[in-house]
Short mmCIF file of C-alpha atoms in Angstrom, two decimals:
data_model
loop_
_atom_site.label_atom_id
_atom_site.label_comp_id
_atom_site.label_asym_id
_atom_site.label_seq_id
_atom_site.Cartn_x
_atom_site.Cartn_y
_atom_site.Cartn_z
CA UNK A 1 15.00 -49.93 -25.01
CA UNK A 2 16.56 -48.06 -27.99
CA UNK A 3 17.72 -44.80 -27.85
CA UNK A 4 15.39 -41.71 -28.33
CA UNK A 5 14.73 -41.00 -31.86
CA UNK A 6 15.94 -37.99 -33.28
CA UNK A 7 13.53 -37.03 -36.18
CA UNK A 8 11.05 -34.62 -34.85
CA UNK A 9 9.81 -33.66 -31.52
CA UNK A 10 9.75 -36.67 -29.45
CA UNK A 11 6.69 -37.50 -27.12
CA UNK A 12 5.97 -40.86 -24.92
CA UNK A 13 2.61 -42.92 -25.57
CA UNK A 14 0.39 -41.41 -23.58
CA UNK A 15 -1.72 -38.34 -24.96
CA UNK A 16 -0.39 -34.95 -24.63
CA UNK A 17 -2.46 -32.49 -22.23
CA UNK A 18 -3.18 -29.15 -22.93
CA UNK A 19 -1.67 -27.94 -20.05
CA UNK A 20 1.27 -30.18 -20.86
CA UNK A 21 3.00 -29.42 -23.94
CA UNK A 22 0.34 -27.36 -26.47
CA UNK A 23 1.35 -23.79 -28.58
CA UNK A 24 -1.55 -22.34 -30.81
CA UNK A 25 -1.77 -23.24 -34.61
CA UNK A 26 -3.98 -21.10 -36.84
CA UNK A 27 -1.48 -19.65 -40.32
CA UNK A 28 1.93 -19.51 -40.56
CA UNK A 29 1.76 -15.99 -39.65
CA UNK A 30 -0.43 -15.09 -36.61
CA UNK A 31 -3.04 -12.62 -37.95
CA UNK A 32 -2.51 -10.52 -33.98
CA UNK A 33 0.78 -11.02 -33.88
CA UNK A 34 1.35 -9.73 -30.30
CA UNK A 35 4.67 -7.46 -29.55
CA UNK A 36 8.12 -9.43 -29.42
CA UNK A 37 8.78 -10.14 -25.57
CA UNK A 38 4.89 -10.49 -24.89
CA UNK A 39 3.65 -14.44 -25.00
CA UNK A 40 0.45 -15.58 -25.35
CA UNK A 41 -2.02 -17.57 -22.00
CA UNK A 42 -0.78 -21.24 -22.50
CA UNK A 43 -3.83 -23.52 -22.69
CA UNK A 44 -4.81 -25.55 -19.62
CA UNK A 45 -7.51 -27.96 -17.82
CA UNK A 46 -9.60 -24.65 -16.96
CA UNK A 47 -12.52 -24.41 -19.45
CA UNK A 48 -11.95 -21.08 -21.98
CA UNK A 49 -13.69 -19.97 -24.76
CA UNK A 50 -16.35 -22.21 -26.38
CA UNK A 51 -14.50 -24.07 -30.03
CA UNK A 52 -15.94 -26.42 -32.02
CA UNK A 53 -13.94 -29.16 -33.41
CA UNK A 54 -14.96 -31.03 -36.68
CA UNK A 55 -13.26 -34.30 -37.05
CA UNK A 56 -12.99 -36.54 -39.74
CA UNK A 57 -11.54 -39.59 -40.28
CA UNK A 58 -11.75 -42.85 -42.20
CA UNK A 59 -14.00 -45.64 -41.05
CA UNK A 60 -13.24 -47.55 -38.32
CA UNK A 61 -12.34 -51.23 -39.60
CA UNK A 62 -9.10 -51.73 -37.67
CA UNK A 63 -8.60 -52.03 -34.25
CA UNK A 64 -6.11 -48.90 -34.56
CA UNK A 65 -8.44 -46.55 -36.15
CA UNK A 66 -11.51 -47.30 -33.61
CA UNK A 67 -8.69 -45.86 -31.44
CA UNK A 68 -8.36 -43.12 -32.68
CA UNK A 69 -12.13 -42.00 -32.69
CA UNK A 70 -12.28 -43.43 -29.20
CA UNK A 71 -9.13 -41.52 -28.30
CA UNK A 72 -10.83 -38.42 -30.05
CA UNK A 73 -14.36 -38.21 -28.26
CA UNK A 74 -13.53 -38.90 -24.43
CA UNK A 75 -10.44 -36.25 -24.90
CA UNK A 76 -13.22 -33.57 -26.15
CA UNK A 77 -15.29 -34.81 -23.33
CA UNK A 78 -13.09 -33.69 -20.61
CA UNK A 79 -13.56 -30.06 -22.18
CA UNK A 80 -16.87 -28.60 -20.76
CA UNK A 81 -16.65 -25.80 -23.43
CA UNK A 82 -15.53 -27.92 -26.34
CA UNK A 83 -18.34 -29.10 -28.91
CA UNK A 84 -16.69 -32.30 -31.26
CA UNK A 85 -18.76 -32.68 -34.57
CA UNK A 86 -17.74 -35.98 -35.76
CA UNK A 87 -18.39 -37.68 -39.26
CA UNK A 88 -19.24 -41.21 -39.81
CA UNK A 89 -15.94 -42.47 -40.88
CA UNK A 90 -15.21 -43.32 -44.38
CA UNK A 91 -12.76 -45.11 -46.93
CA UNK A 92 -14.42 -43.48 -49.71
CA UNK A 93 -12.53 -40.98 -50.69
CA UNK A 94 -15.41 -38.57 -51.91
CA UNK A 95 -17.47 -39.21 -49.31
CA UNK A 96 -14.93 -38.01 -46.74
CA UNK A 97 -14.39 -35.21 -48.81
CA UNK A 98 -17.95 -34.35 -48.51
CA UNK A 99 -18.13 -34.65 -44.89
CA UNK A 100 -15.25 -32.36 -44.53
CA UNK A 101 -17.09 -29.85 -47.27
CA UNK A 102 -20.41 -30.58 -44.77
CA UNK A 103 -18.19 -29.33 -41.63
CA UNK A 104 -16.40 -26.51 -43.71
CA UNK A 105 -20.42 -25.16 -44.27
CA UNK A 106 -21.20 -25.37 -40.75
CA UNK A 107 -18.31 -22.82 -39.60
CA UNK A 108 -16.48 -25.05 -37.38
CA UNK A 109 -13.79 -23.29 -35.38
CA UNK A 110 -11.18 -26.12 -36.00
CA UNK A 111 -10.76 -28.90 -38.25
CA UNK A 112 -8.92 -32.49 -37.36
CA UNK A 113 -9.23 -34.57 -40.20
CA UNK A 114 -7.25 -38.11 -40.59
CA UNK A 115 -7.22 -38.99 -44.44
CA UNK A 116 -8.61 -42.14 -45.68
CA UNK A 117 -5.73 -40.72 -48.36
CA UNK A 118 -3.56 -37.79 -47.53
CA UNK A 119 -2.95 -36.88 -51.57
CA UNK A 120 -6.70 -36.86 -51.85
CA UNK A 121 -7.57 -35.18 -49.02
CA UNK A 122 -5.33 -32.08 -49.53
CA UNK A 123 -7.56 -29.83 -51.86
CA UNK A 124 -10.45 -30.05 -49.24
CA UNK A 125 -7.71 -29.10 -46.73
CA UNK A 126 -6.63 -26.46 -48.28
CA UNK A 127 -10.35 -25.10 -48.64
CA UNK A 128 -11.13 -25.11 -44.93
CA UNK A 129 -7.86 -23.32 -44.31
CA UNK A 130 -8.57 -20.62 -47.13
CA UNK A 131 -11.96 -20.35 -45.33
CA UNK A 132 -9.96 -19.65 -42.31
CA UNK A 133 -10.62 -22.75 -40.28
CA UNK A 134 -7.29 -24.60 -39.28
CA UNK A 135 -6.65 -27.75 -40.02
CA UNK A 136 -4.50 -30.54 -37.65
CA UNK A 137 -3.96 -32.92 -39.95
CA UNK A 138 -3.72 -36.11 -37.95
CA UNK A 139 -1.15 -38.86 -39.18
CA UNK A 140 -1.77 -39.72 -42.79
CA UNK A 141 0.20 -36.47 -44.16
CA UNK A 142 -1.72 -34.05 -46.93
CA UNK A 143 0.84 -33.69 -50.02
CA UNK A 144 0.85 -29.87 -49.20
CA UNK A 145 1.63 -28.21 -45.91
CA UNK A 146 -0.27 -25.46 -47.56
CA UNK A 147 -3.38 -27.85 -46.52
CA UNK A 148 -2.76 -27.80 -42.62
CA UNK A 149 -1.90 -25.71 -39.87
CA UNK A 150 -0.30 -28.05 -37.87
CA UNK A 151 0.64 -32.32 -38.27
CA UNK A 152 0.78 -34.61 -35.57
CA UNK A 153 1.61 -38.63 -36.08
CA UNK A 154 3.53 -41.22 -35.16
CA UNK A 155 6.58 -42.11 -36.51
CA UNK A 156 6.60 -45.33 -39.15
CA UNK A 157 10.62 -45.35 -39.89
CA UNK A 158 11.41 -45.16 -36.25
CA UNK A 159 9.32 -47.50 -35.00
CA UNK A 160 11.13 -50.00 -38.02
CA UNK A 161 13.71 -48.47 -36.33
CA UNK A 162 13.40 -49.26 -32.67
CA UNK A 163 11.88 -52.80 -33.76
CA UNK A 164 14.88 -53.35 -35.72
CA UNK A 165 17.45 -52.32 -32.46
CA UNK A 166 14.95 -54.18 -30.32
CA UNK A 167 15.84 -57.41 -32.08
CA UNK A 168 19.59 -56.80 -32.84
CA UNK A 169 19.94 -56.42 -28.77
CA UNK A 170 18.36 -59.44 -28.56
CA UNK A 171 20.13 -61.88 -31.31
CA UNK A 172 23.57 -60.03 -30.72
CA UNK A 173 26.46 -62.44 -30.49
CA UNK A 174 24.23 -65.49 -31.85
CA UNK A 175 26.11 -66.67 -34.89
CA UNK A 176 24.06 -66.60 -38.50
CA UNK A 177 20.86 -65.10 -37.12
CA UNK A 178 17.99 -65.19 -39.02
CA UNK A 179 14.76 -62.86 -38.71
CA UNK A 180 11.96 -62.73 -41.47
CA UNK A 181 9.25 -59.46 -41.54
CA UNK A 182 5.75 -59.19 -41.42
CA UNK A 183 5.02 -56.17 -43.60
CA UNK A 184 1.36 -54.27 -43.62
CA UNK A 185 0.22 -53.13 -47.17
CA UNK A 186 2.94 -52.36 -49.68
CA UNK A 187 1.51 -49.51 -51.49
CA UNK A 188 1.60 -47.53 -48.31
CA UNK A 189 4.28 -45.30 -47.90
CA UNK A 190 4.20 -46.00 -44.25
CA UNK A 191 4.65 -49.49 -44.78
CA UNK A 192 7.75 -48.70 -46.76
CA UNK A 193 8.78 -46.23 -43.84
CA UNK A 194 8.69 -48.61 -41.29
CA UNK A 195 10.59 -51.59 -43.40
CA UNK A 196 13.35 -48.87 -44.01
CA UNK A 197 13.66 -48.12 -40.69
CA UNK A 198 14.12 -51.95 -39.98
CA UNK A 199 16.52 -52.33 -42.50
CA UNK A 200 18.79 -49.90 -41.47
CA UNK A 201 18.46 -50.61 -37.34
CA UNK A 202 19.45 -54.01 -38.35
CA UNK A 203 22.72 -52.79 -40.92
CA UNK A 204 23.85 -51.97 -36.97
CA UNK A 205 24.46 -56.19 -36.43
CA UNK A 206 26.21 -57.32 -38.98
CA UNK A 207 25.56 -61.07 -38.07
CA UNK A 208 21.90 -60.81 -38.17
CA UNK A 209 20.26 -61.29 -42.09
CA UNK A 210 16.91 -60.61 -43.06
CA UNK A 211 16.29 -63.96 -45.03
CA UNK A 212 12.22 -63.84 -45.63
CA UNK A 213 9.73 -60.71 -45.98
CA UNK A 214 5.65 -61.30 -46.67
CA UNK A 215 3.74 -58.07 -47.00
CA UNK A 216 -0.31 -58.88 -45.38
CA UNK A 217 -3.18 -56.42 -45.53
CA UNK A 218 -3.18 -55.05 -41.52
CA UNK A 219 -6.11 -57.99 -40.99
CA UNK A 220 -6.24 -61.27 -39.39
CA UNK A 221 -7.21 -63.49 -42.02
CA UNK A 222 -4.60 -61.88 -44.49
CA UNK A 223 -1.85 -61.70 -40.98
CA UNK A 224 -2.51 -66.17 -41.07
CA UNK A 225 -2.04 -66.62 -44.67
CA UNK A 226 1.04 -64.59 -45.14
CA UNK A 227 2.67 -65.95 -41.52
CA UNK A 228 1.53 -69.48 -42.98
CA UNK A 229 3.58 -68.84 -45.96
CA UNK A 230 6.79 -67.85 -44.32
CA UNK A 231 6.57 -70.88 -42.24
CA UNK A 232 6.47 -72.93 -44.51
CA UNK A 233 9.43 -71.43 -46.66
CA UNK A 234 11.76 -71.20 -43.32
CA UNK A 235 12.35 -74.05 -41.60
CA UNK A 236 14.42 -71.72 -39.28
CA UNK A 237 14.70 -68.27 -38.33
CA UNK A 238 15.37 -66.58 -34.81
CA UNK A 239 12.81 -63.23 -34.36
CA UNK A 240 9.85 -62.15 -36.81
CA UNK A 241 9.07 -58.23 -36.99
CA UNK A 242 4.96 -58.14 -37.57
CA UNK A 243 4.27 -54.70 -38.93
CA UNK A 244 0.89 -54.56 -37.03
CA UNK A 245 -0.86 -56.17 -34.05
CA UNK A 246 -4.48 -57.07 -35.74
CA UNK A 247 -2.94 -59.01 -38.27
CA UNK A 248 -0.60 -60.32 -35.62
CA UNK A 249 -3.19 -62.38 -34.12
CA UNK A 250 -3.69 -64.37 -37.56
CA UNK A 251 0.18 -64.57 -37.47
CA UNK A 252 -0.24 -66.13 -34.04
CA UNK A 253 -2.65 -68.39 -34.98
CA UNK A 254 -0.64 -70.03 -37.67
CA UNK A 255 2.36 -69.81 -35.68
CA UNK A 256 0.36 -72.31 -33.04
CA UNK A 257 -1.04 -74.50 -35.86
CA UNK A 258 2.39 -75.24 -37.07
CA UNK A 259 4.27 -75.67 -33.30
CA UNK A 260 6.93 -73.09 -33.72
CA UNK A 261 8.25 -71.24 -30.91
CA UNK A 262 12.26 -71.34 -31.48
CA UNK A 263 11.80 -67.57 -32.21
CA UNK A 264 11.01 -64.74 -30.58
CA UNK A 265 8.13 -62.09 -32.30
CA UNK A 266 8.13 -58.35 -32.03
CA UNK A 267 4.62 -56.43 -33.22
CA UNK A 268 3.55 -53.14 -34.35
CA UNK A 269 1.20 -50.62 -32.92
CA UNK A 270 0.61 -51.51 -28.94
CA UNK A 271 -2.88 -53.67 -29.16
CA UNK A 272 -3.92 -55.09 -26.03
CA UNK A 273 -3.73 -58.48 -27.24
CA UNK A 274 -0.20 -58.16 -27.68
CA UNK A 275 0.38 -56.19 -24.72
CA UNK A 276 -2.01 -59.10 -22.67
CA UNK A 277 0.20 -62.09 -24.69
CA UNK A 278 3.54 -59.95 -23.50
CA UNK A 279 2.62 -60.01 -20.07
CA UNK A 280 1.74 -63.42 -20.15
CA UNK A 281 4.87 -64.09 -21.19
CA UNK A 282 3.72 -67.54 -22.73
CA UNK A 283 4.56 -67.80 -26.43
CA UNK A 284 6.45 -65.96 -28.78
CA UNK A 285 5.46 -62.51 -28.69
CA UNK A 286 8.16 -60.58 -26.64
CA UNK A 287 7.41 -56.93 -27.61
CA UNK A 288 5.14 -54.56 -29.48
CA UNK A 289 6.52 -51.16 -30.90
CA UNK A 290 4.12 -48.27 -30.48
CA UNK A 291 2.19 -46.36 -32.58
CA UNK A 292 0.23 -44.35 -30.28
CA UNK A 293 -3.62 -43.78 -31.00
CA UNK A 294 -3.55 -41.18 -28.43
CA UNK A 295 -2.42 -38.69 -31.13
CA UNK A 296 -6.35 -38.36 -32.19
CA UNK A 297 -6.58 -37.11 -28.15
CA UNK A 298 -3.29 -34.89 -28.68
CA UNK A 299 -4.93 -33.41 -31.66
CA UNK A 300 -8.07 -32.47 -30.04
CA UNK A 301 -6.02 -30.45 -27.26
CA UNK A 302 -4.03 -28.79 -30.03
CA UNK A 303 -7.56 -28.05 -31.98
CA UNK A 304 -8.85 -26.46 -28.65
CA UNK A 305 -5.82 -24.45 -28.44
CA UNK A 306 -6.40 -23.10 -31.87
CA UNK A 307 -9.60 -22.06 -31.69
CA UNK A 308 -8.68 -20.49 -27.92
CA UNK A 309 -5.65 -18.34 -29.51
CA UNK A 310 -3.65 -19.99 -26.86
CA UNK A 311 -0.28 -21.76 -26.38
CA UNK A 312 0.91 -24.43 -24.74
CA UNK A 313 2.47 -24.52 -21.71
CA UNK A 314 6.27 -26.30 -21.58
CA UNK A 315 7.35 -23.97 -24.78
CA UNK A 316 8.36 -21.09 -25.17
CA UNK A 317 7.01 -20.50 -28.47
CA UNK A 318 4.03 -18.71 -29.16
CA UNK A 319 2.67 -20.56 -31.28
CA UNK A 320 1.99 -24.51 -31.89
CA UNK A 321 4.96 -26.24 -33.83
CA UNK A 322 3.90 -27.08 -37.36
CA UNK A 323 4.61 -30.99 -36.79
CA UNK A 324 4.52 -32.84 -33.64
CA UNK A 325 6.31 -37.14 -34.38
CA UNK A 326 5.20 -39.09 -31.35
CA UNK A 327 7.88 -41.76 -30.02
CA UNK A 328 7.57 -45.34 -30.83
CA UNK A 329 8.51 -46.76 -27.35
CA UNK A 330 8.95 -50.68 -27.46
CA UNK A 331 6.68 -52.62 -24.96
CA UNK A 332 8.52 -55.34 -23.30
CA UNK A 333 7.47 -57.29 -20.17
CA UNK A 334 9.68 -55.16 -18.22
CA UNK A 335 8.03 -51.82 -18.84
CA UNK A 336 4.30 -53.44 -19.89
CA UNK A 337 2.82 -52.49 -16.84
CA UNK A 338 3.52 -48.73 -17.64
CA UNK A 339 1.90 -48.78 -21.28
CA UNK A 340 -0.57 -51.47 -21.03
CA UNK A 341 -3.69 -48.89 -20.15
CA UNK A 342 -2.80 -47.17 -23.92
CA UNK A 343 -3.82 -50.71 -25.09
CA UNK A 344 -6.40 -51.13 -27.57
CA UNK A 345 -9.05 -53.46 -28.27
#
């Protein structure tokens, strides 16, 4: 597997615990501030002072982002003292603005709110934390930290990254490799992130050449056509990078339809169709890189921390980090049993 990445603080798949590794986020400067040498009650399992969480995110039309609102509501169900109001998701930019305004109204304690677009999204941010409710701002950043208290995501350029080392390992030694790249959307600066962070693991093998690159749309149908096309223009190649699992079962349909299997295929994300296929071990799907939905559970135990004043045990800090980057592990057959209950559907 490749080596630990090294931008941010670096967490496995599974969701973070409160009692695990949580510090309390409310404004850059606590408004108590309690004497140097004192620290504050680190947050743990044992139910403490009753928050509500608002959460708001955008509509759940990928297999990813149902994750994340699945990941979101059974973490705030283990708290008995936690109450999650949660919007109906949206890609409508206004109309998740309004929800947010709609939770801002009712006084929650703590905000999580995933952008359907960060940029958008930061004004309303910014008016929950001038009303003094914090804000984690979950994985699509706002364009001002000003907006949030505290950010926690994954990490697109290292799981490019770790996809891109994943393959070099693999095609090391073979003369004139060839790999080609599924992208997800183009306009997305995480899709940008993440082929960055492929180019550069693979400026590492000098004998391996990126010779084909199709950007889809993160769905099936799109995942088919755009696989369908790279097919057809390369007769031969030797590992494909697919940005994203859902539109890497349309990639591994047309894959099938036209017989290829001289290469080996690395996806994005950790679905459990991938992760099943893996295990399986019976076409040409070899490994998935993470990018853990369990972040919407990781933000709900930082949001409970907030609105309990608490920290989080493991640090020493007293207060919550302003960004948390969780690790893109890569899921091969020889670790799959370890990560395959973080699949998703």
């Amino acid at each position: 597997m490749p080596e630990t990445s090294r931008r941010g603080l670096l967490f496995g798949a599974t969701a973070l615990s409160a009692g695990a590794l949580l510090t309390a986020c409310t404004s850059n400067e606590p408004k108590n501030a309690e004497p140097a040498g004192d620290s504050r009650p680190a947050a743990d399992d044992k139910p403490g002072k009753p928050v509500t969480i608002g959460f708001a995110g955008p509509q759940a039309d990928h297999g990813w982002l149902n994750a994340i609102n699945v990941n979101a509501k059974s973490r705030a169900e283990k708290y008995s003292e936690v109450t999650l109001e949660i919007t109906e998701g949206s890609n409508d930019t206004a109309a998740q603005i309004g929800q947010v305004k709609t939770l801002i109204n009712k006084k929650v304690d703590v905000l999580v709110i995933l952008p359907a677009d960060g940029k958008a999204l930061t004004q309303v941010g910014l008016e929950a934390m001038e009303a003094g409710i914090p804000v984690v701002n979950l994985d699509r950043v706002f364009a001002s930290p000003q907006a949030y208290r505290c950010w926690v995501g994954g990490d697109n350029y290292g799981m490019g990254l770790n996809a891109g080392h994943y393959i070099g390992e693999q095609l090391k030694g073979k003369a004139n490799a060839k790999v080609v790249e599924l992208a997800g959307i183009d306009n997305l600066e995480l899709t940008r992130q993440r082929s960055q962070g492929f180019a550069d693991a693979l400026k590492n093998y000098p004998g391996i050449k990126l010779v084909a690159r199709q950007a889809a749309d993160f769905t099936v149908e799109s995942g088919q056509a755009k696989m369908a096309q790279l097919l057809q223009a390369q007769k031969r190649f030797d590992a494909l990078w697919n940005h994203d699992d859902d539109q890497g079962v349309g990639a591994l349909r047309a894959i099938q339809q036209a017989g290829r299997d001289e290469f080996i295929m690395v996806g994005g994300a950790g679905a459990k169709s991938a992760m099943d296929a893996i295990k399986a071990d019976n076409s040409v799907i070899k490994a998935t890189v993470l990018y853990p939905p369990t972040m919407a559970a990781s933000a709900i135990d930082l949001a409970r921390a907030l609105g309990q004043s608490k920290g989080i045990s493991g640090l020493s800090e007293m207060e919550i980090p302003t960004s948390l980057t969780l690790y893109s592990a890569v899921v091969t057959k020889d670790n799959i049993d370890q990560y395959l209950p973080t699949g998703f559907n």
